[in-house]
């Protein structure tokens, strides 16, 4: 409902008219699609409480924007936003991340690949790498707060359009969206490593960060050829295990970037090709702060988050040891062996025991399983 008791769409239309702002301008300022704002106005959808506050604050601060007495100051950029890559100008389309199809979205495969990646990035060779797997099931208020922190409203039009295609990945996405609405429940799986290098390096150039977050099939290993993984395929299991193709990242760096090491945060979403409001999108999207160095702040880059932000995103790290936390949003086991929280927990435990029993039992004294001491 609006401030005066009328429905939200009527209230919003009145406030926009009073401020001299179009719905398209509101969508642009909020980093949302025109379709989503139109849905608010028509009553087909309503924003979350956090988004309502953002709308109210934005409109209240515009005064007579667009009319007499309008100021020439540029619109303020959002703190964080989703940037969706536009489709290829030559008309090419990808209906999913091909690297993800190299693996089954199976908990056993995830533990093998993700844990091996952590071992490959060991920082102090005399100490073990510590890898932790944490499951969260969010419902009710906790779920809504998490979705607000993710700017879920801004993603919905892209999810809906991507889920409308006939491909397998679209059908799976449609089922995930329907179950989220029906069950009011979302499963998160966080993979944390410690005594690892972290996602060091520049935003777009060569380095660990870009290899994991920006690129496909890029294996940036620093183990002198002794890494247990190759080709950069293992990281794809993280995104393949998400029913939404969505993974958030929080990294503590072993060497400073931009003078900082703590809480380098970004999100990456992998969707198939889709159209929203007549605009074609390639599929990948990134959640971060507007990168003003690119010219207009359209592209999203990683940001140095505060503790409250990482806590709201369920990505707080214990201690200051370098390493990275990956949060898989909507985690599932596609094999069908594990269907609920307890089943997935048990399968994670079995898979880790099967794949890394020597490391867990022997620690740094364990036999060399990959050409070097293996430790967790």
mmCIF file of C-alpha atoms in Angstrom:
data_model
loop_
_atom_site.group_PDB
_atom_site.id
_atom_site.type_symbol
_atom_site.label_atom_id
_atom_site.label_comp_id
_atom_site.label_asym_id
_atom_site.label_seq_id
_atom_site.Cartn_x
_atom_site.Cartn_y
_atom_site.Cartn_z
ATOM 1 C CA UNK A 1 0.000 0.000 0.000
ATOM 2 C CA UNK A 2 1.057 3.616 -0.543
ATOM 3 C CA UNK A 3 1.525 6.185 2.169
ATOM 4 C CA UNK A 4 -2.112 7.301 1.976
ATOM 5 C CA UNK A 5 -3.647 3.815 2.009
ATOM 6 C CA UNK A 6 -4.156 3.520 -1.761
ATOM 7 C CA UNK A 7 -2.585 0.685 -3.720
ATOM 8 C CA UNK A 8 1.106 1.004 -4.393
ATOM 9 C CA UNK A 9 0.779 1.492 -8.149
ATOM 10 C CA UNK A 10 -1.574 4.448 -7.737
ATOM 11 C CA UNK A 11 0.635 5.968 -5.071
ATOM 12 C CA UNK A 12 3.751 5.563 -7.210
ATOM 13 C CA UNK A 13 2.117 7.068 -10.284
ATOM 14 C CA UNK A 14 1.108 10.112 -8.268
ATOM 15 C CA UNK A 15 4.570 10.586 -6.819
ATOM 16 C CA UNK A 16 6.202 10.249 -10.236
ATOM 17 C CA UNK A 17 3.836 12.857 -11.710
ATOM 18 C CA UNK A 18 4.489 15.235 -8.842
ATOM 19 C CA UNK A 19 8.280 14.840 -9.249
ATOM 20 C CA UNK A 20 8.139 15.189 -13.025
ATOM 21 C CA UNK A 21 9.841 11.811 -13.472
ATOM 22 C CA UNK A 22 8.977 9.103 -15.975
ATOM 23 C CA UNK A 23 8.832 5.426 -15.082
ATOM 24 C CA UNK A 24 11.718 4.805 -17.476
ATOM 25 C CA UNK A 25 13.853 7.368 -15.632
ATOM 26 C CA UNK A 26 12.981 5.744 -12.305
ATOM 27 C CA UNK A 27 13.986 2.333 -13.633
ATOM 28 C CA UNK A 28 17.290 3.684 -14.914
ATOM 29 C CA UNK A 29 18.112 5.453 -11.651
ATOM 30 C CA UNK A 30 17.393 2.291 -9.650
ATOM 31 C CA UNK A 31 19.227 -0.010 -12.052
ATOM 32 C CA UNK A 32 16.021 -1.945 -12.795
ATOM 33 C CA UNK A 33 14.179 -2.888 -15.970
ATOM 34 C CA UNK A 34 11.305 -0.836 -17.354
ATOM 35 C CA UNK A 35 9.152 -3.967 -17.207
ATOM 36 C CA UNK A 36 9.535 -4.271 -13.451
ATOM 37 C CA UNK A 37 8.538 -0.644 -12.776
ATOM 38 C CA UNK A 38 5.584 -1.060 -15.171
ATOM 39 C CA UNK A 39 4.497 -4.093 -13.149
ATOM 40 C CA UNK A 40 4.521 -1.990 -9.976
ATOM 41 C CA UNK A 41 2.390 0.688 -11.623
ATOM 42 C CA UNK A 42 -0.142 -1.808 -12.949
ATOM 43 C CA UNK A 43 -0.411 -3.703 -9.669
ATOM 44 C CA UNK A 44 0.980 -6.948 -11.125
ATOM 45 C CA UNK A 45 3.911 -6.804 -8.689
ATOM 46 C CA UNK A 46 4.990 -4.890 -5.607
ATOM 47 C CA UNK A 47 8.547 -4.039 -4.512
ATOM 48 C CA UNK A 48 10.135 -5.335 -1.351
ATOM 49 C CA UNK A 49 10.306 -3.079 1.694
ATOM 50 C CA UNK A 50 13.931 -2.217 0.993
ATOM 51 C CA UNK A 51 13.106 -1.325 -2.594
ATOM 52 C CA UNK A 52 10.121 0.790 -1.469
ATOM 53 C CA UNK A 53 12.433 2.815 0.718
ATOM 54 C CA UNK A 54 14.863 3.272 -2.165
ATOM 55 C CA UNK A 55 12.022 4.441 -4.431
ATOM 56 C CA UNK A 56 10.706 6.865 -1.824
ATOM 57 C CA UNK A 57 14.164 8.280 -1.093
ATOM 58 C CA UNK A 58 14.914 8.697 -4.785
ATOM 59 C CA UNK A 59 11.645 10.421 -5.694
ATOM 60 C CA UNK A 60 11.719 12.629 -2.602
ATOM 61 C CA UNK A 61 15.184 13.788 -3.546
ATOM 62 C CA UNK A 62 14.307 14.708 -7.136
ATOM 63 C CA UNK A 63 12.099 17.744 -6.426
ATOM 64 C CA UNK A 64 11.168 19.081 -9.822
ATOM 65 C CA UNK A 65 13.551 16.957 -11.851
ATOM 66 C CA UNK A 66 12.666 17.308 -15.521
ATOM 67 C CA UNK A 67 10.651 20.484 -14.965
ATOM 68 C CA UNK A 68 11.330 24.144 -14.224
ATOM 69 C CA UNK A 69 14.151 24.592 -11.783
ATOM 70 C CA UNK A 70 15.674 21.169 -12.472
ATOM 71 C CA UNK A 71 19.282 20.882 -11.434
ATOM 72 C CA UNK A 72 22.054 19.794 -13.776
ATOM 73 C CA UNK A 73 23.768 17.484 -11.286
ATOM 74 C CA UNK A 74 24.150 13.897 -12.542
ATOM 75 C CA UNK A 75 22.028 11.158 -10.974
ATOM 76 C CA UNK A 76 23.645 9.331 -8.100
ATOM 77 C CA UNK A 77 24.889 5.840 -8.913
ATOM 78 C CA UNK A 78 23.562 2.927 -6.805
ATOM 79 C CA UNK A 79 25.861 1.423 -4.205
ATOM 80 C CA UNK A 80 25.543 -1.991 -5.855
ATOM 81 C CA UNK A 81 23.857 -3.076 -9.057
ATOM 82 C CA UNK A 82 23.439 -5.972 -11.463
ATOM 83 C CA UNK A 83 25.194 -5.501 -14.804
ATOM 84 C CA UNK A 84 23.925 -7.788 -17.584
ATOM 85 C CA UNK A 85 26.156 -8.243 -20.599
ATOM 86 C CA UNK A 86 24.438 -7.296 -23.863
ATOM 87 C CA UNK A 87 24.082 -9.928 -26.588
ATOM 88 C CA UNK A 88 26.724 -10.355 -29.254
ATOM 89 C CA UNK A 89 26.368 -7.814 -32.065
ATOM 90 C CA UNK A 90 26.741 -10.587 -34.655
ATOM 91 C CA UNK A 91 23.618 -12.338 -33.354
ATOM 92 C CA UNK A 92 25.427 -15.247 -31.721
ATOM 93 C CA UNK A 93 23.679 -16.888 -28.777
ATOM 94 C CA UNK A 94 24.692 -19.186 -25.916
ATOM 95 C CA UNK A 95 21.955 -21.066 -24.100
ATOM 96 C CA UNK A 96 24.026 -21.826 -21.029
ATOM 97 C CA UNK A 97 27.617 -22.059 -19.794
ATOM 98 C CA UNK A 98 29.239 -24.844 -21.815
ATOM 99 C CA UNK A 99 31.887 -25.381 -19.121
ATOM 100 C CA UNK A 100 29.170 -26.216 -16.592
ATOM 101 C CA UNK A 101 27.880 -29.006 -18.825
ATOM 102 C CA UNK A 102 31.258 -30.750 -18.528
ATOM 103 C CA UNK A 103 30.160 -31.825 -15.025
ATOM 104 C CA UNK A 104 27.022 -33.095 -13.396
ATOM 105 C CA UNK A 105 25.629 -30.756 -10.751
ATOM 106 C CA UNK A 106 26.432 -33.376 -8.149
ATOM 107 C CA UNK A 107 27.675 -32.821 -4.587
ATOM 108 C CA UNK A 108 30.379 -35.446 -4.989
ATOM 109 C CA UNK A 109 31.758 -33.660 -8.062
ATOM 110 C CA UNK A 110 31.515 -30.278 -6.348
ATOM 111 C CA UNK A 111 33.509 -31.391 -3.299
ATOM 112 C CA UNK A 112 36.171 -32.996 -5.473
ATOM 113 C CA UNK A 113 36.664 -29.999 -7.757
ATOM 114 C CA UNK A 114 36.215 -27.167 -5.253
ATOM 115 C CA UNK A 115 38.444 -28.759 -2.614
ATOM 116 C CA UNK A 116 41.143 -29.533 -5.168
ATOM 117 C CA UNK A 117 41.061 -25.914 -6.345
ATOM 118 C CA UNK A 118 41.632 -24.797 -2.746
ATOM 119 C CA UNK A 119 44.564 -27.202 -2.351
ATOM 120 C CA UNK A 120 46.078 -25.870 -5.570
ATOM 121 C CA UNK A 121 46.060 -22.347 -4.100
ATOM 122 C CA UNK A 122 47.751 -23.184 -0.798
ATOM 123 C CA UNK A 123 49.556 -20.123 0.534
ATOM 124 C CA UNK A 124 51.874 -21.455 3.262
ATOM 125 C CA UNK A 125 53.240 -24.818 2.082
ATOM 126 C CA UNK A 126 54.139 -25.815 5.648
ATOM 127 C CA UNK A 127 50.554 -25.495 6.902
ATOM 128 C CA UNK A 128 47.345 -27.221 5.833
ATOM 129 C CA UNK A 129 44.603 -25.637 3.783
ATOM 130 C CA UNK A 130 41.361 -25.525 5.752
ATOM 131 C CA UNK A 131 38.188 -25.997 3.693
ATOM 132 C CA UNK A 132 34.724 -25.646 5.219
ATOM 133 C CA UNK A 133 31.309 -26.459 3.746
ATOM 134 C CA UNK A 134 28.317 -24.739 5.375
ATOM 135 C CA UNK A 135 24.632 -25.225 4.555
ATOM 136 C CA UNK A 136 21.927 -22.641 5.273
ATOM 137 C CA UNK A 137 18.211 -23.050 4.638
ATOM 138 C CA UNK A 138 16.504 -19.644 4.603
ATOM 139 C CA UNK A 139 12.771 -19.132 5.082
ATOM 140 C CA UNK A 140 10.408 -16.317 5.990
ATOM 141 C CA UNK A 141 11.928 -13.018 7.100
ATOM 142 C CA UNK A 142 15.513 -14.311 6.778
ATOM 143 C CA UNK A 143 14.862 -15.287 3.164
ATOM 144 C CA UNK A 144 13.337 -11.904 2.314
ATOM 145 C CA UNK A 145 16.252 -10.049 3.903
ATOM 146 C CA UNK A 146 18.744 -12.104 1.916
ATOM 147 C CA UNK A 147 16.878 -11.546 -1.364
ATOM 148 C CA UNK A 148 16.756 -7.816 -0.648
ATOM 149 C CA UNK A 149 20.542 -7.798 -0.148
ATOM 150 C CA UNK A 150 20.893 -9.540 -3.525
ATOM 151 C CA UNK A 151 18.607 -7.033 -5.304
ATOM 152 C CA UNK A 152 16.408 -9.963 -6.306
ATOM 153 C CA UNK A 153 13.688 -7.693 -7.699
ATOM 154 C CA UNK A 154 16.123 -6.441 -10.333
ATOM 155 C CA UNK A 155 16.919 -10.031 -11.353
ATOM 156 C CA UNK A 156 13.357 -11.317 -11.653
ATOM 157 C CA UNK A 157 12.615 -10.002 -15.178
ATOM 158 C CA UNK A 158 15.818 -11.648 -16.421
ATOM 159 C CA UNK A 159 14.995 -14.914 -14.641
ATOM 160 C CA UNK A 160 11.473 -14.947 -16.034
ATOM 161 C CA UNK A 161 12.564 -14.382 -19.619
ATOM 162 C CA UNK A 162 15.482 -16.817 -19.415
ATOM 163 C CA UNK A 163 13.135 -19.452 -17.969
ATOM 164 C CA UNK A 164 10.685 -19.106 -20.871
ATOM 165 C CA UNK A 165 12.935 -20.760 -23.495
ATOM 166 C CA UNK A 166 12.527 -24.462 -24.396
ATOM 167 C CA UNK A 167 16.110 -25.476 -23.529
ATOM 168 C CA UNK A 168 16.905 -27.756 -20.581
ATOM 169 C CA UNK A 169 18.598 -24.999 -18.568
ATOM 170 C CA UNK A 170 15.491 -22.821 -18.958
ATOM 171 C CA UNK A 171 13.161 -25.578 -17.788
ATOM 172 C CA UNK A 172 15.348 -26.147 -14.729
ATOM 173 C CA UNK A 173 15.328 -22.437 -13.971
ATOM 174 C CA UNK A 174 11.534 -22.314 -14.290
ATOM 175 C CA UNK A 175 11.207 -25.146 -11.773
ATOM 176 C CA UNK A 176 13.577 -23.395 -9.354
ATOM 177 C CA UNK A 177 11.616 -20.136 -9.508
ATOM 178 C CA UNK A 178 8.302 -21.930 -8.993
ATOM 179 C CA UNK A 179 9.620 -23.870 -6.001
ATOM 180 C CA UNK A 180 11.092 -20.742 -4.416
ATOM 181 C CA UNK A 181 7.655 -19.108 -4.573
ATOM 182 C CA UNK A 182 5.727 -22.179 -3.435
ATOM 183 C CA UNK A 183 8.046 -23.296 -0.617
ATOM 184 C CA UNK A 184 9.278 -19.889 0.587
ATOM 185 C CA UNK A 185 12.604 -21.611 1.130
ATOM 186 C CA UNK A 186 16.102 -21.297 -0.339
ATOM 187 C CA UNK A 187 19.162 -23.467 0.251
ATOM 188 C CA UNK A 188 22.592 -21.833 0.416
ATOM 189 C CA UNK A 189 25.885 -23.715 0.341
ATOM 190 C CA UNK A 190 29.044 -21.829 1.273
ATOM 191 C CA UNK A 191 32.527 -23.153 0.510
ATOM 192 C CA UNK A 192 35.283 -21.379 2.479
ATOM 193 C CA UNK A 193 39.005 -21.960 2.221
ATOM 194 C CA UNK A 194 41.765 -20.626 4.496
ATOM 195 C CA UNK A 195 45.526 -20.521 4.000
ATOM 196 C CA UNK A 196 44.863 -19.986 0.307
ATOM 197 C CA UNK A 197 45.948 -17.125 -1.935
ATOM 198 C CA UNK A 198 42.523 -15.524 -2.374
ATOM 199 C CA UNK A 199 41.314 -13.905 -5.579
ATOM 200 C CA UNK A 200 44.216 -11.554 -6.156
ATOM 201 C CA UNK A 201 44.862 -9.489 -9.233
ATOM 202 C CA UNK A 202 43.172 -6.739 -11.239
ATOM 203 C CA UNK A 203 39.491 -6.473 -12.057
ATOM 204 C CA UNK A 204 39.750 -7.354 -15.745
ATOM 205 C CA UNK A 205 43.406 -8.157 -16.489
ATOM 206 C CA UNK A 206 45.346 -11.361 -15.909
ATOM 207 C CA UNK A 207 45.153 -12.727 -12.382
ATOM 208 C CA UNK A 208 43.258 -15.104 -10.132
ATOM 209 C CA UNK A 209 40.273 -12.778 -9.737
ATOM 210 C CA UNK A 210 39.579 -12.377 -13.447
ATOM 211 C CA UNK A 211 40.260 -16.065 -14.117
ATOM 212 C CA UNK A 212 37.525 -17.110 -11.682
ATOM 213 C CA UNK A 213 34.977 -14.306 -11.957
ATOM 214 C CA UNK A 214 35.359 -12.834 -15.446
ATOM 215 C CA UNK A 215 36.483 -15.685 -17.693
ATOM 216 C CA UNK A 216 35.690 -19.211 -18.790
ATOM 217 C CA UNK A 217 38.231 -22.033 -19.171
ATOM 218 C CA UNK A 218 41.032 -19.927 -17.661
ATOM 219 C CA UNK A 219 43.138 -21.929 -15.206
ATOM 220 C CA UNK A 220 45.355 -19.458 -13.366
ATOM 221 C CA UNK A 221 47.348 -21.841 -11.201
ATOM 222 C CA UNK A 222 50.438 -20.777 -9.297
ATOM 223 C CA UNK A 223 51.730 -24.204 -8.327
ATOM 224 C CA UNK A 224 54.545 -24.488 -10.838
ATOM 225 C CA UNK A 225 52.725 -27.073 -12.920
ATOM 226 C CA UNK A 226 51.895 -29.226 -9.893
ATOM 227 C CA UNK A 227 48.231 -28.238 -9.640
ATOM 228 C CA UNK A 228 45.724 -31.042 -9.416
ATOM 229 C CA UNK A 229 43.267 -29.259 -11.712
ATOM 230 C CA UNK A 230 43.597 -27.804 -15.178
ATOM 231 C CA UNK A 231 41.748 -26.013 -17.977
ATOM 232 C CA UNK A 232 39.732 -23.918 -15.503
ATOM 233 C CA UNK A 233 36.817 -26.356 -15.597
ATOM 234 C CA UNK A 234 36.617 -27.093 -11.868
ATOM 235 C CA UNK A 235 35.258 -23.656 -10.937
ATOM 236 C CA UNK A 236 32.254 -24.270 -13.211
ATOM 237 C CA UNK A 237 30.946 -26.841 -10.722
ATOM 238 C CA UNK A 238 30.144 -24.006 -8.305
ATOM 239 C CA UNK A 239 27.779 -22.357 -10.775
ATOM 240 C CA UNK A 240 26.436 -25.706 -12.015
ATOM 241 C CA UNK A 241 25.403 -26.587 -8.449
ATOM 242 C CA UNK A 242 23.231 -23.446 -8.215
ATOM 243 C CA UNK A 243 19.686 -23.874 -9.518
ATOM 244 C CA UNK A 244 19.825 -20.209 -10.534
ATOM 245 C CA UNK A 245 23.380 -20.195 -11.901
ATOM 246 C CA UNK A 246 24.251 -17.672 -9.180
ATOM 247 C CA UNK A 247 27.349 -17.597 -6.961
ATOM 248 C CA UNK A 248 28.491 -14.806 -4.630
ATOM 249 C CA UNK A 249 32.175 -14.403 -3.764
ATOM 250 C CA UNK A 250 33.968 -12.903 -0.751
ATOM 251 C CA UNK A 251 37.760 -13.065 -0.797
ATOM 252 C CA UNK A 252 40.505 -12.166 1.683
ATOM 253 C CA UNK A 253 43.611 -11.508 -0.386
ATOM 254 C CA UNK A 254 47.137 -12.703 0.327
ATOM 255 C CA UNK A 255 48.525 -9.568 -1.338
ATOM 256 C CA UNK A 256 46.856 -6.132 -1.421
ATOM 257 C CA UNK A 257 44.801 -4.882 -4.336
ATOM 258 C CA UNK A 258 43.997 -1.172 -4.350
ATOM 259 C CA UNK A 259 45.692 -1.084 -0.952
ATOM 260 C CA UNK A 260 43.234 -3.517 0.677
ATOM 261 C CA UNK A 261 42.896 -7.227 1.414
ATOM 262 C CA UNK A 262 39.640 -7.731 3.364
ATOM 263 C CA UNK A 263 36.178 -8.527 1.921
ATOM 264 C CA UNK A 264 36.591 -8.243 -1.842
ATOM 265 C CA UNK A 265 33.024 -9.088 -2.881
ATOM 266 C CA UNK A 266 31.300 -9.717 -6.222
ATOM 267 C CA UNK A 267 28.520 -11.915 -7.613
ATOM 268 C CA UNK A 268 28.290 -13.682 -10.945
ATOM 269 C CA UNK A 269 25.141 -15.011 -12.598
ATOM 270 C CA UNK A 270 25.112 -17.355 -15.601
ATOM 271 C CA UNK A 271 21.845 -17.349 -17.581
ATOM 272 C CA UNK A 272 21.084 -18.405 -21.141
ATOM 273 C CA UNK A 273 20.542 -15.795 -23.870
ATOM 274 C CA UNK A 274 17.306 -13.875 -23.290
ATOM 275 C CA UNK A 275 15.477 -10.633 -24.020
ATOM 276 C CA UNK A 276 14.022 -8.121 -21.558
ATOM 277 C CA UNK A 277 12.094 -5.045 -22.758
ATOM 278 C CA UNK A 278 13.213 -5.734 -26.308
ATOM 279 C CA UNK A 279 16.913 -5.755 -25.379
ATOM 280 C CA UNK A 280 18.897 -8.955 -25.955
ATOM 281 C CA UNK A 281 21.321 -10.144 -23.270
ATOM 282 C CA UNK A 282 24.118 -12.675 -23.656
ATOM 283 C CA UNK A 283 23.459 -14.303 -20.266
ATOM 284 C CA UNK A 284 26.297 -13.510 -17.834
ATOM 285 C CA UNK A 285 25.718 -10.803 -15.211
ATOM 286 C CA UNK A 286 27.772 -9.396 -12.345
ATOM 287 C CA UNK A 287 26.690 -7.898 -9.010
ATOM 288 C CA UNK A 288 28.942 -5.163 -7.691
ATOM 289 C CA UNK A 289 29.457 -1.444 -7.509
ATOM 290 C CA UNK A 290 29.245 0.708 -10.659
ATOM 291 C CA UNK A 291 32.684 0.937 -12.262
ATOM 292 C CA UNK A 292 33.068 4.635 -12.988
ATOM 293 C CA UNK A 293 36.446 3.969 -14.597
ATOM 294 C CA UNK A 294 34.642 2.364 -17.540
ATOM 295 C CA UNK A 295 33.012 5.706 -18.362
ATOM 296 C CA UNK A 296 29.376 5.601 -17.318
ATOM 297 C CA UNK A 297 29.180 3.230 -14.374
ATOM 298 C CA UNK A 298 27.215 0.623 -16.323
ATOM 299 C CA UNK A 299 29.641 -2.242 -15.702
ATOM 300 C CA UNK A 300 29.755 -3.739 -12.203
ATOM 301 C CA UNK A 301 33.068 -4.400 -10.473
ATOM 302 C CA UNK A 302 34.024 -5.976 -7.159
ATOM 303 C CA UNK A 303 33.794 -3.794 -4.072
ATOM 304 C CA UNK A 304 35.276 -3.704 -0.575
ATOM 305 C CA UNK A 305 32.282 -4.597 1.537
ATOM 306 C CA UNK A 306 31.690 -3.774 5.188
ATOM 307 C CA UNK A 307 30.975 -6.436 7.790
ATOM 308 C CA UNK A 308 27.236 -5.752 7.818
ATOM 309 C CA UNK A 309 26.999 -6.359 4.071
ATOM 310 C CA UNK A 310 28.812 -9.697 4.117
ATOM 311 C CA UNK A 311 26.719 -10.725 7.113
ATOM 312 C CA UNK A 312 23.492 -9.875 5.239
ATOM 313 C CA UNK A 313 24.745 -11.975 2.327
ATOM 314 C CA UNK A 314 25.682 -14.894 4.656
ATOM 315 C CA UNK A 315 29.317 -14.620 3.563
ATOM 316 C CA UNK A 316 31.146 -13.530 6.723
ATOM 317 C CA UNK A 317 34.539 -15.226 7.107
ATOM 318 C CA UNK A 318 36.048 -16.429 10.382
ATOM 319 C CA UNK A 319 39.426 -14.843 11.064
ATOM 320 C CA UNK A 320 41.731 -12.898 8.776
ATOM 321 C CA UNK A 321 43.495 -15.782 7.005
ATOM 322 C CA UNK A 322 43.660 -15.307 3.230
ATOM 323 C CA UNK A 323 41.252 -17.370 1.167
ATOM 324 C CA UNK A 324 37.888 -17.207 -0.560
ATOM 325 C CA UNK A 325 34.255 -17.915 0.272
ATOM 326 C CA UNK A 326 31.895 -19.017 -2.488
ATOM 327 C CA UNK A 327 28.170 -18.839 -1.746
ATOM 328 C CA UNK A 328 26.062 -21.072 -4.015
ATOM 329 C CA UNK A 329 22.532 -19.652 -4.145
ATOM 330 C CA UNK A 330 19.850 -22.319 -4.540
ATOM 331 C CA UNK A 331 22.211 -25.255 -4.080
ATOM 332 C CA UNK A 332 20.992 -28.664 -5.258
ATOM 333 C CA UNK A 333 22.167 -32.144 -6.129
ATOM 334 C CA UNK A 334 21.047 -32.842 -9.691
ATOM 335 C CA UNK A 335 21.733 -36.559 -9.413
ATOM 336 C CA UNK A 336 18.601 -36.929 -7.294
ATOM 337 C CA UNK A 337 20.492 -38.766 -4.545
ATOM 338 C CA UNK A 338 20.075 -35.878 -2.105
ATOM 339 C CA UNK A 339 16.832 -33.915 -2.082
ATOM 340 C CA UNK A 340 16.683 -32.123 1.274
ATOM 341 C CA UNK A 341 19.020 -30.408 3.705
ATOM 342 C CA UNK A 342 19.895 -33.545 5.687
ATOM 343 C CA UNK A 343 20.491 -35.644 2.566
ATOM 344 C CA UNK A 344 22.759 -33.005 1.045
ATOM 345 C CA UNK A 345 24.697 -32.673 4.310
ATOM 346 C CA UNK A 346 25.238 -36.424 4.477
ATOM 347 C CA UNK A 347 26.346 -36.607 0.853
ATOM 348 C CA UNK A 348 28.818 -33.759 1.365
ATOM 349 C CA UNK A 349 30.333 -35.583 4.340
ATOM 350 C CA UNK A 350 30.593 -38.896 2.449
ATOM 351 C CA UNK A 351 32.039 -37.248 -0.658
ATOM 352 C CA UNK A 352 34.708 -35.365 1.280
ATOM 353 C CA UNK A 353 35.634 -38.523 3.186
ATOM 354 C CA UNK A 354 35.872 -40.543 -0.026
ATOM 355 C CA UNK A 355 37.917 -37.976 -1.936
ATOM 356 C CA UNK A 356 40.190 -36.558 0.748
ATOM 357 C CA UNK A 357 40.411 -39.128 3.546
ATOM 358 C CA UNK A 358 44.213 -39.224 3.344
ATOM 359 C CA UNK A 359 44.481 -35.460 3.786
ATOM 360 C CA UNK A 360 42.062 -35.421 6.712
ATOM 361 C CA UNK A 361 43.722 -38.351 8.490
ATOM 362 C CA UNK A 362 47.374 -37.673 7.721
ATOM 363 C CA UNK A 363 47.442 -33.901 7.337
ATOM 364 C CA UNK A 364 50.783 -32.614 6.089
ATOM 365 C CA UNK A 365 52.259 -36.113 6.577
ATOM 366 C CA UNK A 366 49.791 -37.679 4.152
ATOM 367 C CA UNK A 367 51.019 -39.527 1.088
ATOM 368 C CA UNK A 368 51.467 -37.481 -2.052
ATOM 369 C CA UNK A 369 48.263 -37.946 -4.033
ATOM 370 C CA UNK A 370 48.803 -35.180 -6.600
ATOM 371 C CA UNK A 371 52.595 -34.925 -6.759
ATOM 372 C CA UNK A 372 52.841 -32.851 -3.575
ATOM 373 C CA UNK A 373 51.776 -33.124 0.085
ATOM 374 C CA UNK A 374 47.998 -33.042 0.275
ATOM 375 C CA UNK A 375 46.414 -31.404 3.302
ATOM 376 C CA UNK A 376 43.061 -29.903 4.254
#
